[in-house]
Amino acid sequence: MTVLPLSRARWVVADTATLTGRTLAHWARRPGEVLVGLLFPVLLLLMFGYLFGGAMAVPDGADYREFLLPGMVAMTMLFGVETTYTAVALDTARGVTDRFRSLPMSRAAVVTGRALADLLHSAAALAVVLGCGVLVGWQPHRGPLRALAAVALLLLLRFAMIWLGVYLALLLRRPETVAALQILVWPLGFASNAFVAPATMPDWLAAVAAWNPLSATVAAGRELFGNPGWGADSWPAEHAVALAVAWPLLLVAVFLPLSVRRWQRLGR
């Protein structure tokens, strides 16, 4: 029997909602693990803001914590790729994905359900970090609409990292290899404008930092929040908002279909 496109779409949506609920139910049974995940970026914010803040020079003598927060929340979105990778790799290693493949359900819903659950978790983490930022003196200065636009760009970056994490997990299938992923992700995070001006780096590293997708989101966040930054001294810095949209969309366009295709070919 041929399934009509509308019926197929409802099938995918229903299965995606079910699998998203599965992940949320797991988190509800392990609140301590979720709490640690939410509070870890807060710890980093406080550590960088109070331990290292006095040694950092911000342009025009601006407040370091206002400068820091857009970079810290963007880093939180980037490092979320490790959470996605570990969860998907564990499901694959334990045979959960094989069980899903044997059920009469949408294959695409397995990865989209994971993506939606991780995005909801990241939205909660973002709210916690921003709330902590307000408590330590950070605030947006350009109105609620621009602040919401900055939040949307941060979640768009996280959405792109979700699909990168899903694809790598389905490709490698081993949760213990998350250490190798960290070796790649952490240098990418710090080779950006989140904490240090690219102009202070060697020329080759400054070029990497300037075109880093994380740098685009950080610079766009600072611009939209009205927080201090390093200034627009390069083409990527001058077009930060456009790049903060383009980079994640490009990553999603590459890794979303790769993830779905990899899922469909598991076991072959």
mmCIF file of C-alpha atoms in Angstrom:
data_model
loop_
_atom_site.group_PDB
_atom_site.id
_atom_site.type_symbol
_atom_site.label_atom_id
_atom_site.label_comp_id
_atom_site.label_asym_id
_atom_site.label_seq_id
_atom_site.Cartn_x
_atom_site.Cartn_y
_atom_site.Cartn_z
ATOM 1 C CA MET A 1 0.000 0.000 0.000
ATOM 2 C CA THR A 2 1.352 3.432 -0.932
ATOM 3 C CA VAL A 3 1.647 5.840 1.950
ATOM 4 C CA LEU A 4 0.485 9.340 1.137
ATOM 5 C CA PRO A 5 3.004 12.133 1.789
ATOM 6 C CA LEU A 6 0.794 13.724 4.464
ATOM 7 C CA SER A 7 0.345 10.407 6.239
ATOM 8 C CA ARG A 8 4.089 9.777 6.085
ATOM 9 C CA ALA A 9 4.785 13.221 7.546
ATOM 10 C CA ARG A 10 2.380 12.545 10.430
ATOM 11 C CA TRP A 11 4.077 9.200 10.982
ATOM 12 C CA VAL A 12 7.499 10.851 11.219
ATOM 13 C CA VAL A 13 6.188 13.568 13.574
ATOM 14 C CA ALA A 14 4.471 11.040 15.841
ATOM 15 C CA ASP A 15 7.552 8.799 16.048
ATOM 16 C CA THR A 16 9.816 11.808 16.613
ATOM 17 C CA ALA A 17 7.615 12.934 19.523
ATOM 18 C CA THR A 18 7.682 9.418 21.004
ATOM 19 C CA LEU A 19 11.462 9.138 20.853
ATOM 20 C CA THR A 20 11.917 12.664 22.186
ATOM 21 C CA GLY A 21 9.702 11.654 25.109
ATOM 22 C CA ARG A 22 11.875 8.554 25.621
ATOM 23 C CA THR A 23 14.972 10.706 26.087
ATOM 24 C CA LEU A 24 13.172 13.154 28.383
ATOM 25 C CA ALA A 25 11.895 10.236 30.476
ATOM 26 C CA HIS A 26 15.451 8.952 30.854
ATOM 27 C CA TRP A 27 16.555 12.371 32.062
ATOM 28 C CA ALA A 28 13.648 12.517 34.527
ATOM 29 C CA ARG A 29 14.918 9.279 36.088
ATOM 30 C CA ARG A 30 18.457 10.706 36.383
ATOM 31 C CA PRO A 31 17.974 14.294 37.576
ATOM 32 C CA GLY A 32 21.450 14.467 39.099
ATOM 33 C CA GLU A 33 23.098 13.866 35.735
ATOM 34 C CA VAL A 34 20.930 16.524 34.120
ATOM 35 C CA LEU A 35 21.642 18.988 36.935
ATOM 36 C CA VAL A 36 25.392 18.540 36.551
ATOM 37 C CA GLY A 37 25.072 19.160 32.820
ATOM 38 C CA LEU A 38 23.134 22.354 33.454
ATOM 39 C CA LEU A 39 25.448 23.684 36.155
ATOM 40 C CA PHE A 40 28.793 22.910 34.507
ATOM 41 C CA PRO A 41 28.648 25.949 32.151
ATOM 42 C CA VAL A 42 27.670 28.087 35.143
ATOM 43 C CA LEU A 43 30.809 26.893 36.917
ATOM 44 C CA LEU A 44 32.898 27.824 33.875
ATOM 45 C CA LEU A 45 31.268 31.255 33.724
ATOM 46 C CA LEU A 46 32.000 31.953 37.384
ATOM 47 C CA MET A 47 35.530 30.606 37.120
ATOM 48 C CA PHE A 48 36.453 32.659 34.063
ATOM 49 C CA GLY A 49 34.563 35.717 35.296
ATOM 50 C CA TYR A 50 36.011 35.885 38.809
ATOM 51 C CA LEU A 51 39.296 33.960 38.702
ATOM 52 C CA PHE A 52 40.648 35.158 35.357
ATOM 53 C CA GLY A 53 38.611 38.294 34.772
ATOM 54 C CA GLY A 54 40.994 40.579 36.614
ATOM 55 C CA ALA A 55 43.848 39.646 34.273
ATOM 56 C CA MET A 56 41.898 40.206 31.049
ATOM 57 C CA ALA A 57 41.884 43.536 29.247
ATOM 58 C CA VAL A 58 38.661 44.321 27.404
ATOM 59 C CA PRO A 59 38.532 47.079 24.759
ATOM 60 C CA ASP A 60 37.642 50.541 26.114
ATOM 61 C CA GLY A 61 37.805 49.249 29.674
ATOM 62 C CA ALA A 62 34.420 47.530 29.393
ATOM 63 C CA ASP A 63 33.125 45.066 31.967
ATOM 64 C CA TYR A 64 34.765 41.669 31.436
ATOM 65 C CA ARG A 65 31.712 39.658 32.479
ATOM 66 C CA GLU A 66 29.564 41.396 29.867
ATOM 67 C CA PHE A 67 32.250 40.622 27.322
ATOM 68 C CA LEU A 68 32.590 37.027 28.537
ATOM 69 C CA LEU A 69 29.016 35.789 28.607
ATOM 70 C CA PRO A 70 28.269 35.664 24.842
ATOM 71 C CA GLY A 71 31.464 33.679 24.346
ATOM 72 C CA MET A 72 30.697 31.339 27.227
ATOM 73 C CA VAL A 73 27.165 30.500 26.096
ATOM 74 C CA ALA A 74 28.402 29.901 22.542
ATOM 75 C CA MET A 75 31.052 27.546 23.915
ATOM 76 C CA THR A 76 28.295 25.717 25.810
ATOM 77 C CA MET A 77 26.430 25.182 22.552
ATOM 78 C CA LEU A 78 29.598 23.930 20.860
ATOM 79 C CA PHE A 79 30.570 21.507 23.628
ATOM 80 C CA GLY A 80 27.074 20.024 23.546
ATOM 81 C CA VAL A 81 28.277 17.973 20.585
ATOM 82 C CA GLU A 82 29.967 15.674 23.119
ATOM 83 C CA THR A 83 26.648 15.009 24.892
ATOM 84 C CA THR A 84 24.934 14.114 21.635
ATOM 85 C CA TYR A 85 27.819 11.960 20.496
ATOM 86 C CA THR A 86 27.963 9.977 23.753
ATOM 87 C CA ALA A 87 24.203 9.335 23.883
ATOM 88 C CA VAL A 88 23.935 8.158 20.280
ATOM 89 C CA ALA A 89 27.109 6.056 20.511
ATOM 90 C CA LEU A 90 25.825 4.372 23.695
ATOM 91 C CA ASP A 91 22.514 3.496 22.031
ATOM 92 C CA THR A 92 24.404 2.054 19.083
ATOM 93 C CA ALA A 93 26.867 0.072 21.214
ATOM 94 C CA ARG A 94 24.093 -1.365 23.418
ATOM 95 C CA GLY A 95 22.009 -2.531 20.472
ATOM 96 C CA VAL A 96 19.192 -0.042 21.056
ATOM 97 C CA THR A 97 19.451 1.241 17.509
ATOM 98 C CA ASP A 98 19.175 -2.327 16.180
ATOM 99 C CA ARG A 99 15.936 -2.759 18.122
ATOM 100 C CA PHE A 100 14.558 0.455 16.665
ATOM 101 C CA ARG A 101 15.456 -0.737 13.193
ATOM 102 C CA SER A 102 13.379 -3.878 13.715
ATOM 103 C CA LEU A 103 10.255 -1.909 14.665
ATOM 104 C CA PRO A 104 7.640 -0.544 12.216
ATOM 105 C CA MET A 105 8.631 3.058 12.766
ATOM 106 C CA SER A 106 10.113 5.964 10.863
ATOM 107 C CA ARG A 107 13.870 5.547 10.614
ATOM 108 C CA ALA A 108 14.370 9.292 10.345
ATOM 109 C CA ALA A 109 12.496 9.787 13.637
ATOM 110 C CA VAL A 110 15.242 8.073 15.637
ATOM 111 C CA VAL A 111 17.811 10.753 14.868
ATOM 112 C CA THR A 112 15.313 13.624 14.754
ATOM 113 C CA GLY A 113 13.926 12.599 18.160
ATOM 114 C CA ARG A 114 17.422 12.679 19.601
ATOM 115 C CA ALA A 115 18.061 16.067 17.983
ATOM 116 C CA LEU A 116 14.859 17.585 19.383
ATOM 117 C CA ALA A 117 15.536 16.299 22.907
ATOM 118 C CA ASP A 118 19.085 17.643 22.868
ATOM 119 C CA LEU A 119 17.873 20.996 21.577
ATOM 120 C CA LEU A 120 15.378 21.241 24.458
ATOM 121 C CA HIS A 121 18.130 20.405 26.937
ATOM 122 C CA SER A 122 20.382 23.043 25.370
ATOM 123 C CA ALA A 123 17.614 25.642 25.605
ATOM 124 C CA ALA A 124 17.338 24.893 29.327
ATOM 125 C CA ALA A 125 21.119 25.138 29.750
ATOM 126 C CA LEU A 126 21.138 28.424 27.866
ATOM 127 C CA ALA A 127 18.403 29.821 30.116
ATOM 128 C CA VAL A 128 20.357 28.771 33.228
ATOM 129 C CA VAL A 129 23.596 30.400 32.042
ATOM 130 C CA LEU A 130 21.869 33.611 30.972
ATOM 131 C CA GLY A 131 20.046 33.747 34.313
ATOM 132 C CA CYS A 132 23.358 33.317 36.123
ATOM 133 C CA GLY A 133 24.843 36.025 33.921
ATOM 134 C CA VAL A 134 22.137 38.458 35.005
ATOM 135 C CA LEU A 135 22.906 37.656 38.652
ATOM 136 C CA VAL A 136 26.623 38.474 38.202
ATOM 137 C CA GLY A 137 26.002 41.741 36.362
ATOM 138 C CA TRP A 138 25.521 40.856 32.689
ATOM 139 C CA GLN A 139 22.600 42.281 30.760
ATOM 140 C CA PRO A 140 21.529 42.827 27.155
ATOM 141 C CA HIS A 141 21.453 46.462 26.092
ATOM 142 C CA ARG A 142 19.716 46.469 22.714
ATOM 143 C CA GLY A 143 16.209 45.394 23.603
ATOM 144 C CA PRO A 144 14.341 42.082 23.861
ATOM 145 C CA LEU A 145 13.972 41.460 20.122
ATOM 146 C CA ARG A 146 17.710 41.584 19.446
ATOM 147 C CA ALA A 147 18.312 39.500 22.573
ATOM 148 C CA LEU A 148 15.893 36.858 21.280
ATOM 149 C CA ALA A 149 17.670 36.944 17.922
ATOM 150 C CA ALA A 150 20.980 36.276 19.692
ATOM 151 C CA VAL A 151 19.425 33.342 21.578
ATOM 152 C CA ALA A 152 18.062 31.983 18.284
ATOM 153 C CA LEU A 153 21.544 32.109 16.733
ATOM 154 C CA LEU A 154 22.995 30.270 19.731
ATOM 155 C CA LEU A 155 20.387 27.519 19.425
ATOM 156 C CA LEU A 156 20.982 27.361 15.686
ATOM 157 C CA LEU A 157 24.656 26.660 16.378
ATOM 158 C CA ARG A 158 23.668 23.936 18.840
ATOM 159 C CA PHE A 159 21.302 22.440 16.254
ATOM 160 C CA ALA A 160 24.192 22.186 13.811
ATOM 161 C CA MET A 161 26.418 20.592 16.468
ATOM 162 C CA ILE A 162 23.696 18.031 17.194
ATOM 163 C CA TRP A 163 23.831 16.723 13.645
ATOM 164 C CA LEU A 164 27.606 16.682 13.668
ATOM 165 C CA GLY A 165 27.508 14.649 16.885
ATOM 166 C CA VAL A 166 24.870 12.252 15.552
ATOM 167 C CA TYR A 167 26.812 11.585 12.369
ATOM 168 C CA LEU A 168 30.149 11.009 14.106
ATOM 169 C CA ALA A 169 28.516 8.703 16.670
ATOM 170 C CA LEU A 170 26.850 6.612 13.958
ATOM 171 C CA LEU A 171 30.112 6.546 12.061
ATOM 172 C CA LEU A 172 32.387 5.492 14.941
ATOM 173 C CA ARG A 173 29.782 3.715 17.156
ATOM 174 C CA ARG A 174 32.028 3.633 20.214
ATOM 175 C CA PRO A 175 31.212 5.873 23.219
ATOM 176 C CA GLU A 176 34.777 5.695 24.558
ATOM 177 C CA THR A 177 36.020 7.580 21.493
ATOM 178 C CA VAL A 178 34.427 10.750 22.873
ATOM 179 C CA ALA A 179 37.928 11.599 24.159
ATOM 180 C CA ALA A 180 39.115 11.839 20.560
ATOM 181 C CA LEU A 181 36.190 14.138 19.797
ATOM 182 C CA GLN A 182 37.168 16.372 22.715
ATOM 183 C CA ILE A 183 40.694 16.659 21.325
ATOM 184 C CA LEU A 184 39.136 18.151 18.177
ATOM 185 C CA VAL A 185 36.332 20.227 19.700
ATOM 186 C CA TRP A 186 38.139 21.965 22.553
ATOM 187 C CA PRO A 187 40.911 23.481 20.396
ATOM 188 C CA LEU A 188 38.220 24.625 17.960
ATOM 189 C CA GLY A 189 36.425 26.322 20.836
ATOM 190 C CA PHE A 190 39.458 28.163 22.142
ATOM 191 C CA ALA A 191 40.830 29.044 18.687
ATOM 192 C CA SER A 192 38.108 31.647 18.406
ATOM 193 C CA ASN A 193 37.252 35.150 19.551
ATOM 194 C CA ALA A 194 35.457 33.888 22.663
ATOM 195 C CA PHE A 195 38.257 34.856 25.059
ATOM 196 C CA VAL A 196 41.154 36.298 23.054
ATOM 197 C CA ALA A 197 41.303 38.786 20.180
ATOM 198 C CA PRO A 198 42.285 37.017 16.931
ATOM 199 C CA ALA A 199 44.601 39.965 16.189
ATOM 200 C CA THR A 200 46.879 38.823 19.041
ATOM 201 C CA MET A 201 47.361 35.365 17.487
ATOM 202 C CA PRO A 202 49.870 34.255 14.834
ATOM 203 C CA ASP A 203 48.608 35.095 11.357
ATOM 204 C CA TRP A 204 47.598 31.539 10.421
ATOM 205 C CA LEU A 205 45.785 30.988 13.713
ATOM 206 C CA ALA A 206 44.130 34.413 13.491
ATOM 207 C CA ALA A 207 42.684 33.391 10.103
ATOM 208 C CA VAL A 208 41.364 30.161 11.621
ATOM 209 C CA ALA A 209 39.820 32.074 14.526
ATOM 210 C CA ALA A 210 38.297 34.729 12.276
ATOM 211 C CA TRP A 211 36.525 32.136 10.085
ATOM 212 C CA ASN A 212 35.659 29.797 12.941
ATOM 213 C CA PRO A 213 31.855 29.208 13.028
ATOM 214 C CA LEU A 214 31.984 29.710 16.785
ATOM 215 C CA SER A 215 33.579 33.147 16.321
ATOM 216 C CA ALA A 216 30.702 34.196 14.075
ATOM 217 C CA THR A 217 28.114 33.244 16.698
ATOM 218 C CA VAL A 218 30.093 34.890 19.506
ATOM 219 C CA ALA A 219 30.561 38.152 17.585
ATOM 220 C CA ALA A 220 26.908 38.156 16.500
ATOM 221 C CA GLY A 221 25.811 37.556 20.088
ATOM 222 C CA ARG A 222 27.907 40.429 21.368
ATOM 223 C CA GLU A 223 26.518 42.684 18.658
ATOM 224 C CA LEU A 224 22.880 41.734 19.269
ATOM 225 C CA PHE A 225 23.167 41.783 23.064
ATOM 226 C CA GLY A 226 25.021 45.094 22.908
ATOM 227 C CA ASN A 227 27.980 43.677 24.824
ATOM 228 C CA PRO A 228 31.634 44.695 24.259
ATOM 229 C CA GLY A 229 33.719 42.815 21.702
ATOM 230 C CA TRP A 230 37.006 43.011 19.846
ATOM 231 C CA GLY A 231 35.725 45.275 17.067
ATOM 232 C CA ALA A 232 35.140 44.621 13.376
ATOM 233 C CA ASP A 233 38.702 44.398 12.057
ATOM 234 C CA SER A 234 38.092 41.757 9.386
ATOM 235 C CA TRP A 235 35.457 40.760 6.838
ATOM 236 C CA PRO A 236 34.090 37.906 9.016
ATOM 237 C CA ALA A 237 33.833 40.270 12.003
ATOM 238 C CA GLU A 238 31.984 42.867 9.914
ATOM 239 C CA HIS A 239 29.454 40.253 8.726
ATOM 240 C CA ALA A 240 29.178 38.254 11.935
ATOM 241 C CA VAL A 241 25.376 37.971 12.002
ATOM 242 C CA ALA A 242 25.190 36.734 8.412
ATOM 243 C CA LEU A 243 27.943 34.177 9.055
ATOM 244 C CA ALA A 244 26.284 33.111 12.321
ATOM 245 C CA VAL A 245 23.302 32.079 10.194
ATOM 246 C CA ALA A 246 25.219 30.721 7.198
ATOM 247 C CA TRP A 247 27.731 28.500 9.034
ATOM 248 C CA PRO A 248 25.189 26.453 11.045
ATOM 249 C CA LEU A 249 22.855 26.113 8.059
ATOM 250 C CA LEU A 250 25.751 24.822 5.973
ATOM 251 C CA LEU A 251 26.689 22.312 8.673
ATOM 252 C CA VAL A 252 23.075 21.138 8.974
ATOM 253 C CA ALA A 253 22.792 20.821 5.192
ATOM 254 C CA VAL A 254 25.853 18.558 5.216
ATOM 255 C CA PHE A 255 25.451 16.469 8.357
ATOM 256 C CA LEU A 256 21.667 16.048 8.642
ATOM 257 C CA PRO A 257 21.328 14.010 5.417
ATOM 258 C CA LEU A 258 24.599 12.220 6.193
ATOM 259 C CA SER A 259 23.214 11.249 9.613
ATOM 260 C CA VAL A 260 19.936 9.946 8.221
ATOM 261 C CA ARG A 261 21.749 8.035 5.479
ATOM 262 C CA ARG A 262 24.215 6.578 7.947
ATOM 263 C CA TRP A 263 21.352 5.483 10.197
ATOM 264 C CA GLN A 264 19.606 3.799 7.301
ATOM 265 C CA ARG A 265 22.771 1.900 6.399
ATOM 266 C CA LEU A 266 23.601 0.614 9.879
ATOM 267 C CA GLY A 267 24.230 -3.102 9.837
ATOM 268 C CA ARG A 268 25.124 -3.240 6.149
#
